Amino acid sequence: MHRTKVKVVTDALDANNTIAHANRHDFDHAGVTVVNFMSAPGAGKTTLLERIVTELDGVRVGVLEGDVAGSYDADRLSALHVPVTQLNTDAGFGGECHLDANMVRSALHEVPLGEIDMLIIENVGNLVCPAEFRVGEDVRIMATSVTEGEEKPLKYPLMFRACELVLVNKIDLIPHLDVSLDRILHNIDSVNPKAETMCVSARTGEGIDAWKTWMGDLVRRRAGAPA
Amino acid sequence: MHRTKVKVVTDALDANNTIAHANRHDFDHAGVTVVNFMSAPGAGKTTLLERIVTELDGVRVGVLEGDVAGSYDADRLSALHVPVTQLNTDAGFGGECHLDANMVRSALHEVPLGEIDMLIIENVGNLVCPAEFRVGEDVRIMATSVTEGEEKPLKYPLMFRACELVLVNKIDLIPHLDVSLDRILHNIDSVNPKAETMCVSARTGEGIDAWKTWMGDLVRRRAGAPA
């Protein structure tokens, strides 16, 4: 039984990569920079996005919202008048705990790629499986909340290793917690020394300007590069 | 492809239930009450357990720790001199995001069932898949942190519906957050009106006595029931 299981997973990842390349081709054709945005449930992804989706100078942002059920995050973001597409994983995918390339592909006909410069894919809140499935993105960013404690990078190393940028969010709560920001940053560095880290608070806005610059540069680098 | 996928999932759940029954038989034989304890990463499961594992009058508690990698939580709990068994899902299971009945079964020979009255299984931090796999437990308890926001029950309804008891943790942080405890409780009730809820703070100890009574009653009910 165990051998069968491994085979299924391998096939699934191979198929995923094939479809991720097809997505990548479509994104390149449209000239759209794509971010796969991941975190544990409740780390503040949507609130972080509310801070930037209309604030990136000259960059038109669209959002693809992945959730098991509901459209709470999509409703919050579409109130800001950016194009938002909701992708639920509870029907047709059996309540999946992550987005994969095929799920993203199934939603692409609803995403106005010709009208945006950047697509941010807000993945299902989960620190394990989303890191295993490329969806055709340019970069992977994760948010981790200081309220989750200091040892999350050590317990979920694959997620932290998968990301180019780690946003350490909710730093306004540090005075009310028994955690050390230095130890969180040290633990991120110990599993992924190449990751960039930014300490931010979606609630107060602290550190958000640096993230906006980072996101804008991402699009400008693509625009300057050969198609 | 989609039809194949559904079949695999069905088979996996059937196999899981068969093995969960075998686990249940072993727990009954040993007279051990079993709790499947679930939450998102960083909701405070281990800190909650530190508050109670040595504090349940006349109840000898053992812990089975499920993590993708590491033994950070197990080390914290074994410092309290309770029997703790670490189960990592990264090797041999392919980095699974949940415990299933077979993983628990593979660890049972390390659990001193004859020396404990209650086994608490701390599942992998994840609000999706752990709810889909019974492991032979008597009850399922989840912790949700107020820092995760108000809408988690609506976005992850299966998890909230699967549990008999929901611990709403970190209530000491409410004054520093833009969330309403009433709305969190209302949203839990809207997806699972049968769930009991307790508002607690593992940090300050608020509400923990009520949880200890609940856990003790669970063992005493089993002891009073026919074997």
Coordinates of C-alpha atoms in Angstrom, one line a residue:
Chain A
M1 CA 0.0 0.0 0.0
H2 CA 2.8 2.4 0.9
R3 CA 4.5 1.9 -2.5
T4 CA 1.2 2.6 -4.3
K5 CA 0.8 5.8 -2.4
V6 CA 4.3 7.1 -3.3
K7 CA 3.6 6.4 -7.0
V8 CA 0.4 8.5 -6.9
V9 CA 2.1 11.4 -5.3
T10 CA 5.0 11.3 -7.9
D11 CA 2.5 11.2 -10.7
A12 CA 0.6 14.0 -9.2
L13 CA 3.7 16.2 -8.9
D14 CA 4.8 15.4 -12.5
A15 CA 1.4 16.3 -13.8
N16 CA 1.4 19.4 -11.7
N17 CA 4.7 20.6 -13.2
T18 CA 3.5 20.0 -16.7
I19 CA 0.4 22.2 -16.1
A20 CA 2.5 24.8 -14.2
H21 CA 4.6 25.2 -17.3
A22 CA 1.4 25.8 -19.4
N23 CA 0.3 28.4 -16.9
R24 CA 3.8 30.0 -17.0
H25 CA 3.5 30.2 -20.8
D26 CA 0.2 32.1 -20.5
F27 CA 1.5 34.4 -17.9
D28 CA 4.6 35.2 -20.1
H29 CA 2.5 35.7 -23.1
A30 CA 0.4 38.3 -21.2
G31 CA 3.4 39.9 -19.6
V32 CA 2.1 39.2 -16.1
T33 CA 4.3 38.8 -13.0
V34 CA 2.8 36.1 -10.7
V35 CA 3.2 35.8 -7.0
N36 CA 2.2 32.7 -5.0
F37 CA 1.3 34.0 -1.6
M38 CA 1.2 31.5 1.2
S39 CA 0.9 31.3 5.0
A40 CA -0.8 29.5 7.9
P41 CA -4.5 30.4 8.4
G42 CA -4.9 33.7 10.0
A43 CA -1.3 35.1 9.5
G44 CA -2.8 38.1 7.8
K45 CA -2.4 37.6 4.0
T46 CA -5.6 39.4 3.1
T47 CA -5.0 42.3 5.4
L48 CA -1.5 42.6 4.0
L49 CA -2.9 42.6 0.4
E50 CA -5.4 45.3 1.4
R51 CA -2.4 47.5 2.2
I52 CA -0.8 47.2 -1.3
V53 CA -3.1 46.1 -4.1
T54 CA -4.0 49.6 -5.1
E55 CA -0.8 51.2 -3.9
L56 CA 1.8 49.9 -6.4
D57 CA 2.7 52.8 -8.6
G58 CA 1.9 52.0 -12.2
V59 CA 1.3 48.3 -11.5
R60 CA -2.2 47.0 -12.1
V61 CA -2.8 44.1 -9.7
G62 CA -5.3 41.3 -9.9
V63 CA -5.9 38.6 -7.2
L64 CA -6.8 35.0 -7.4
E65 CA -8.2 33.9 -4.1
G66 CA -7.9 30.3 -3.0
D67 CA -10.1 29.1 -0.1
V68 CA -11.6 25.8 0.9
A69 CA -15.0 27.6 1.2
G70 CA -16.5 31.0 1.1
S71 CA -15.5 34.3 -0.5
Y72 CA -14.7 36.4 2.5
D73 CA -11.2 37.4 1.4
A74 CA -12.3 38.0 -2.2
D75 CA -15.1 40.2 -1.0
R76 CA -12.7 42.3 1.0
L77 CA -10.4 42.8 -1.9
S78 CA -12.9 43.5 -4.6
A79 CA -14.2 46.3 -2.4
L80 CA -10.9 48.0 -3.3
H81 CA -11.9 47.7 -7.0
V82 CA -9.2 45.3 -8.1
P83 CA -10.1 42.3 -10.2
V84 CA -10.5 39.3 -7.9
T85 CA -11.3 35.8 -8.9
Q86 CA -12.5 33.3 -6.2
L87 CA -11.3 29.7 -6.4
N88 CA -12.9 27.3 -3.9
T89 CA -11.3 23.9 -3.3
D90 CA -14.3 22.3 -1.5
A91 CA -16.3 21.2 -4.6
G92 CA -14.8 19.3 -7.4
F93 CA -11.4 19.0 -5.7
G94 CA -12.5 17.2 -2.6
G95 CA -11.7 19.9 0.0
E96 CA -8.1 20.4 -1.0
C97 CA -5.7 22.0 1.5
H98 CA -3.7 23.8 -1.2
L99 CA -3.8 25.2 -4.7
D100 CA -2.2 23.2 -7.5
A101 CA -1.4 24.2 -11.1
N102 CA -4.5 22.6 -12.5
M103 CA -6.8 24.4 -10.1
V104 CA -5.2 27.7 -11.0
R105 CA -5.5 26.7 -14.7
S106 CA -9.2 26.0 -14.3
A107 CA -9.7 29.6 -13.1
L108 CA -7.5 31.4 -15.6
H109 CA -10.3 32.0 -18.1
E110 CA -11.8 34.2 -15.4
V111 CA -8.7 36.2 -14.7
P112 CA -8.3 39.3 -16.9
L113 CA -4.6 38.7 -17.7
G114 CA -4.6 41.4 -20.5
E115 CA -5.6 44.1 -18.0
I116 CA -3.1 43.5 -15.2
D117 CA 0.6 43.6 -14.7
M118 CA 0.8 41.4 -11.6
L119 CA -1.4 38.5 -10.4
I120 CA -1.2 37.7 -6.7
I121 CA -2.5 34.1 -5.9
E122 CA -3.6 33.9 -2.3
N123 CA -3.2 30.3 -1.5
V124 CA -5.2 28.2 1.0
G125 CA -4.0 28.9 4.6
N126 CA -1.6 26.0 5.3
L127 CA 2.1 25.7 6.1
V128 CA 2.6 22.2 4.5
C129 CA 1.2 21.3 1.1
P130 CA 1.0 24.6 -0.8
A131 CA 4.8 24.6 -0.8
E132 CA 4.9 21.4 -2.7
F133 CA 2.9 22.6 -5.8
R134 CA 4.3 25.2 -8.2
V135 CA 1.5 26.9 -10.1
G136 CA 3.6 28.8 -12.7
E137 CA 4.5 31.7 -10.4
D138 CA 7.6 34.0 -10.7
V139 CA 8.1 34.1 -6.9
R140 CA 6.8 32.6 -3.7
I141 CA 6.2 34.8 -0.7
M142 CA 5.0 33.7 2.7
A143 CA 3.6 35.6 5.7
T144 CA 4.3 34.3 9.2
S145 CA 2.7 35.9 12.2
V146 CA 4.8 36.6 15.3
T147 CA 1.8 35.2 17.3
E148 CA 2.5 31.7 15.8
G149 CA 5.7 31.5 18.0
E150 CA 9.4 31.3 17.3
E151 CA 9.8 27.7 16.1
K152 CA 7.6 27.6 13.0
P153 CA 10.5 27.7 10.5
L154 CA 12.0 24.6 12.2
K155 CA 8.7 22.7 12.3
Y156 CA 7.6 23.6 8.7
P157 CA 11.0 24.0 6.9
L158 CA 9.8 23.2 3.4
M159 CA 7.5 26.2 3.3
F160 CA 10.1 28.6 4.6
R161 CA 12.7 27.1 2.1
A162 CA 10.3 27.5 -0.8
C163 CA 9.9 31.2 -0.5
E164 CA 12.1 34.1 -1.8
L165 CA 10.5 36.6 0.7
V166 CA 9.2 36.0 4.2
L167 CA 7.0 38.7 5.7
V168 CA 7.1 38.6 9.5
N169 CA 3.7 40.1 10.2
K170 CA 1.8 41.5 13.3
I171 CA 5.0 42.9 14.8
D172 CA 2.8 45.5 16.6
L173 CA 1.8 42.6 19.0
I174 CA 5.4 41.8 20.0
P175 CA 5.1 43.7 23.3
H176 CA 2.2 41.5 24.3
L177 CA 3.8 38.1 23.5
D178 CA 6.5 35.9 25.0
V179 CA 8.4 35.7 21.7
S180 CA 11.7 37.2 20.5
L181 CA 11.7 38.8 17.0
D182 CA 15.4 38.1 16.8
R183 CA 14.8 34.4 17.4
I184 CA 12.1 34.2 14.8
L185 CA 14.5 35.9 12.2
H186 CA 17.3 33.6 13.3
N187 CA 15.2 30.5 12.8
I188 CA 14.1 31.6 9.3
D189 CA 17.7 32.2 8.5
S190 CA 18.7 28.8 9.8
V191 CA 16.4 27.0 7.4
N192 CA 16.6 29.4 4.4
P193 CA 19.6 31.8 4.5
K194 CA 18.8 33.0 1.0
A195 CA 15.3 34.3 1.9
E196 CA 14.8 38.0 2.3
T197 CA 12.8 38.9 5.4
M198 CA 10.7 42.0 6.2
C199 CA 9.2 42.8 9.5
V200 CA 5.7 44.3 9.0
S201 CA 2.4 45.1 10.6
A202 CA -0.6 45.0 8.3
R203 CA -2.5 46.7 11.1
T204 CA -0.3 49.7 11.7
G205 CA 1.3 49.9 8.2
E206 CA 4.9 49.5 9.7
G207 CA 7.3 48.1 7.1
I208 CA 4.7 48.0 4.3
D209 CA 6.5 50.6 2.2
A210 CA 9.6 48.4 1.9
W211 CA 7.3 45.5 0.7
K212 CA 5.6 47.8 -1.9
T213 CA 9.0 48.7 -3.3
W214 CA 10.0 45.0 -3.5
M215 CA 6.8 44.2 -5.3
G216 CA 7.1 47.1 -7.7
D217 CA 10.7 46.1 -8.5
L218 CA 9.6 42.6 -9.3
V219 CA 7.3 43.9 -12.1
R220 CA 9.9 46.5 -13.3
R221 CA 12.6 43.8 -13.6
R222 CA 10.3 41.7 -15.8
A223 CA 9.4 44.7 -17.9
G224 CA 13.1 45.5 -18.4
A225 CA 14.0 41.9 -19.3
P226 CA 13.6 40.4 -22.8
A227 CA 10.1 39.0 -23.4
Chain B
M1 CA -8.1 11.9 -14.4
H2 CA -10.6 13.5 -12.0
R3 CA -12.6 10.3 -11.6
T4 CA -9.4 8.4 -10.8
K5 CA -8.5 11.0 -8.1
V6 CA -11.8 10.6 -6.4
K7 CA -11.4 6.9 -6.3
V8 CA -8.0 7.1 -4.7
V9 CA -9.3 9.4 -2.0
T10 CA -12.3 7.1 -1.3
D11 CA -10.0 4.1 -1.0
A12 CA -7.6 6.0 1.3
L13 CA -10.5 7.0 3.6
D14 CA -11.9 3.5 3.7
A15 CA -8.5 2.1 4.6
N16 CA -8.1 4.8 7.2
N17 CA -11.4 3.9 8.9
T18 CA -10.4 0.2 9.0
I19 CA -7.2 1.0 10.8
A20 CA -8.9 3.6 13.0
H21 CA -11.1 0.8 14.3
A22 CA -8.1 -1.3 15.0
N23 CA -6.6 1.6 17.0
R24 CA -9.9 2.0 18.8
H25 CA -9.9 -1.7 19.8
D26 CA -6.4 -1.3 21.3
F27 CA -7.4 1.9 23.2
D28 CA -10.5 0.2 24.6
H29 CA -8.5 -2.9 25.6
A30 CA -6.1 -0.7 27.5
G31 CA -8.9 1.5 28.9
V32 CA -7.4 4.7 27.5
T33 CA -9.4 7.8 26.5
V34 CA -8.1 9.3 23.4
V35 CA -8.2 12.9 22.3
N36 CA -7.4 14.1 18.8
F37 CA -6.2 17.7 19.3
M38 CA -6.0 19.9 16.2
S39 CA -5.5 23.5 15.2
A40 CA -3.8 25.8 12.7
P41 CA 0.0 26.2 13.2
G42 CA 0.7 28.5 16.1
A43 CA -2.7 28.5 17.7
G44 CA -1.1 27.4 21.0
K45 CA -1.8 23.6 21.3
T46 CA 1.5 22.8 23.0
T47 CA 1.2 25.7 25.5
L48 CA -2.3 24.6 26.3
L49 CA -1.1 21.1 26.9
E50 CA 1.6 22.4 29.2
R51 CA -1.1 23.8 31.3
I52 CA -3.0 20.5 31.9
V53 CA -1.0 17.4 31.3
T54 CA 0.2 17.1 34.9
E55 CA -2.9 18.8 36.3
L56 CA -5.7 16.4 35.8
D57 CA -6.4 14.9 39.2
G58 CA -5.9 11.1 39.1
V59 CA -5.6 11.0 35.3
R60 CA -2.3 9.8 33.9
V61 CA -1.8 11.6 30.6
G62 CA 0.4 10.6 27.7
V63 CA 1.0 12.6 24.5
L64 CA 1.6 11.5 20.9
E65 CA 3.2 14.5 19.0
G66 CA 2.6 14.8 15.3
D67 CA 4.9 17.2 13.4
V68 CA 6.2 17.4 9.9
A69 CA 9.8 17.8 11.3
G70 CA 11.5 18.2 14.6
S71 CA 10.6 17.4 18.2
Y72 CA 10.3 20.9 19.7
D73 CA 6.8 20.3 21.1
A74 CA 7.7 16.8 22.4
D75 CA 10.7 18.2 24.2
R76 CA 8.7 20.8 25.9
L77 CA 6.1 18.3 27.1
S78 CA 8.6 15.6 28.2
A79 CA 10.2 18.2 30.4
L80 CA 7.0 17.9 32.4
H81 CA 7.7 14.2 33.0
V82 CA 4.8 12.8 31.0
P83 CA 5.3 10.1 28.5
V84 CA 5.7 11.7 25.0
T85 CA 6.1 9.9 21.7
Q86 CA 7.2 11.9 18.6
L87 CA 5.8 11.0 15.2
N88 CA 7.3 12.9 12.3
T89 CA 5.5 12.9 9.0
D90 CA 8.4 14.1 6.8
A91 CA 10.2 10.7 6.3
G92 CA 8.3 7.7 5.1
F93 CA 5.0 9.5 4.7
G94 CA 6.2 12.1 2.2
G95 CA 5.7 15.2 4.3
E96 CA 2.1 14.7 5.2
C97 CA 0.1 17.6 6.5
H98 CA -2.0 15.5 8.9
L99 CA -1.9 12.3 10.9
D100 CA -4.0 9.4 9.7
A101 CA -4.9 6.2 11.5
N102 CA -2.0 4.2 10.0
M103 CA 0.6 6.8 11.1
V104 CA -0.8 6.7 14.7
R105 CA -0.9 2.8 14.5
S106 CA 2.8 2.8 13.5
A107 CA 3.7 4.7 16.6
L108 CA 1.5 2.8 19.1
H109 CA 4.2 0.3 20.1
E110 CA 6.1 3.3 21.5
V111 CA 3.1 4.5 23.5
P112 CA 2.8 3.1 27.1
L113 CA -0.9 2.5 26.9
G114 CA -0.9 0.3 30.1
E115 CA 0.5 3.2 32.1
I116 CA -1.8 6.0 31.1
D117 CA -5.6 6.9 31.3
M118 CA -5.7 9.5 28.5
L119 CA -3.7 9.8 25.3
I120 CA -3.7 13.2 23.7
I121 CA -2.7 13.2 20.1
E122 CA -1.4 16.6 19.0
N123 CA -2.0 16.6 15.3
V124 CA 0.0 18.5 12.6
G125 CA -0.9 22.2 12.6
N126 CA -3.4 22.5 9.7
L127 CA -7.1 23.5 9.5
V128 CA -8.0 21.2 6.6
C129 CA -6.9 17.6 6.3
P130 CA -6.5 16.5 9.9
A131 CA -10.3 16.8 10.2
E132 CA -10.8 14.2 7.4
F133 CA -8.9 11.4 9.1
R134 CA -10.2 9.6 12.2
V135 CA -7.5 8.0 14.1
G136 CA -9.5 5.9 16.6
E137 CA -10.1 8.8 19.1
D138 CA -13.0 9.3 21.5
V139 CA -13.2 13.0 20.9
R140 CA -11.8 15.7 18.7
I141 CA -10.8 19.1 20.2
M142 CA -9.5 22.1 18.3
A143 CA -7.8 25.3 19.4
T144 CA -8.4 28.5 17.4
S145 CA -6.5 31.6 18.3
V146 CA -8.3 35.0 18.4
T147 CA -5.3 36.3 16.4
E148 CA -6.4 34.3 13.4
G149 CA -9.4 36.6 12.9
E150 CA -13.2 36.2 13.1
E151 CA -14.0 34.3 9.9
K152 CA -12.0 31.1 10.3
P153 CA -15.0 28.9 11.1
L154 CA -16.6 30.0 7.8
K155 CA -13.5 29.4 5.8
Y156 CA -12.6 26.0 7.3
P157 CA -16.0 24.7 8.3
L158 CA -15.1 21.0 8.1
M159 CA -12.6 21.3 11.0
F160 CA -15.0 23.3 13.2
R161 CA -17.8 20.8 12.5
A162 CA -15.5 17.8 13.3
C163 CA -14.9 18.9 16.9
E164 CA -16.9 18.3 20.1
L165 CA -15.0 21.1 21.8
V166 CA -13.5 24.4 20.5
L167 CA -10.9 26.2 22.6
V168 CA -10.8 29.9 21.7
N169 CA -7.3 30.6 22.8
K170 CA -5.1 33.8 23.4
I171 CA -8.1 35.8 24.7
D172 CA -5.5 37.9 26.6
L173 CA -4.7 39.5 23.3
I174 CA -8.2 40.7 22.5
P175 CA -7.6 44.3 23.6
H176 CA -4.7 44.5 21.1
L177 CA -6.7 43.2 18.1
D178 CA -9.4 44.4 15.8
V179 CA -11.6 41.3 16.4
S180 CA -14.8 40.7 18.4
L181 CA -14.9 37.6 20.6
D182 CA -18.7 37.6 20.2
R183 CA -18.3 37.4 16.5
I184 CA -15.8 34.5 16.7
L185 CA -18.2 32.6 19.0
H186 CA -21.2 33.4 16.7
N187 CA -19.3 32.1 13.6
I188 CA -18.3 28.9 15.4
D189 CA -22.0 28.4 16.5
S190 CA -23.2 29.1 12.9
V191 CA -21.1 26.2 11.5
N192 CA -21.4 23.8 14.5
P193 CA -24.2 24.6 16.9
K194 CA -23.4 21.4 18.8
A195 CA -19.8 22.3 19.6
E196 CA -19.0 23.3 23.1
T197 CA -16.7 26.4 23.3
M198 CA -14.4 27.6 26.0
C199 CA -12.5 30.9 25.9
V200 CA -9.0 30.5 27.3
S201 CA -5.6 31.9 27.6
A202 CA -2.8 29.4 27.8
R203 CA -0.5 32.4 28.6
T204 CA -2.4 33.7 31.7
G205 CA -4.3 30.5 32.6
E206 CA -7.7 32.1 32.2
G207 CA -10.4 29.6 31.5
I208 CA -8.0 26.6 31.9
D209 CA -9.8 25.2 35.0
A210 CA -13.0 24.7 33.0
W211 CA -11.1 22.8 30.4
K212 CA -9.4 20.6 33.0
T213 CA -12.8 19.7 34.4
W214 CA -14.0 18.8 31.0
M215 CA -11.0 16.6 30.3
G216 CA -11.3 14.8 33.7
D217 CA -15.0 14.2 33.2
L218 CA -14.2 12.6 29.8
V219 CA -12.0 10.0 31.5
R220 CA -14.4 9.5 34.4
R221 CA -17.4 8.9 32.1
R222 CA -15.4 6.1 30.3
A223 CA -14.4 4.6 33.7
G224 CA -18.1 4.5 34.8
A225 CA -19.2 3.0 31.5
P226 CA -19.2 -0.7 30.8
A227 CA -15.9 -1.8 29.3

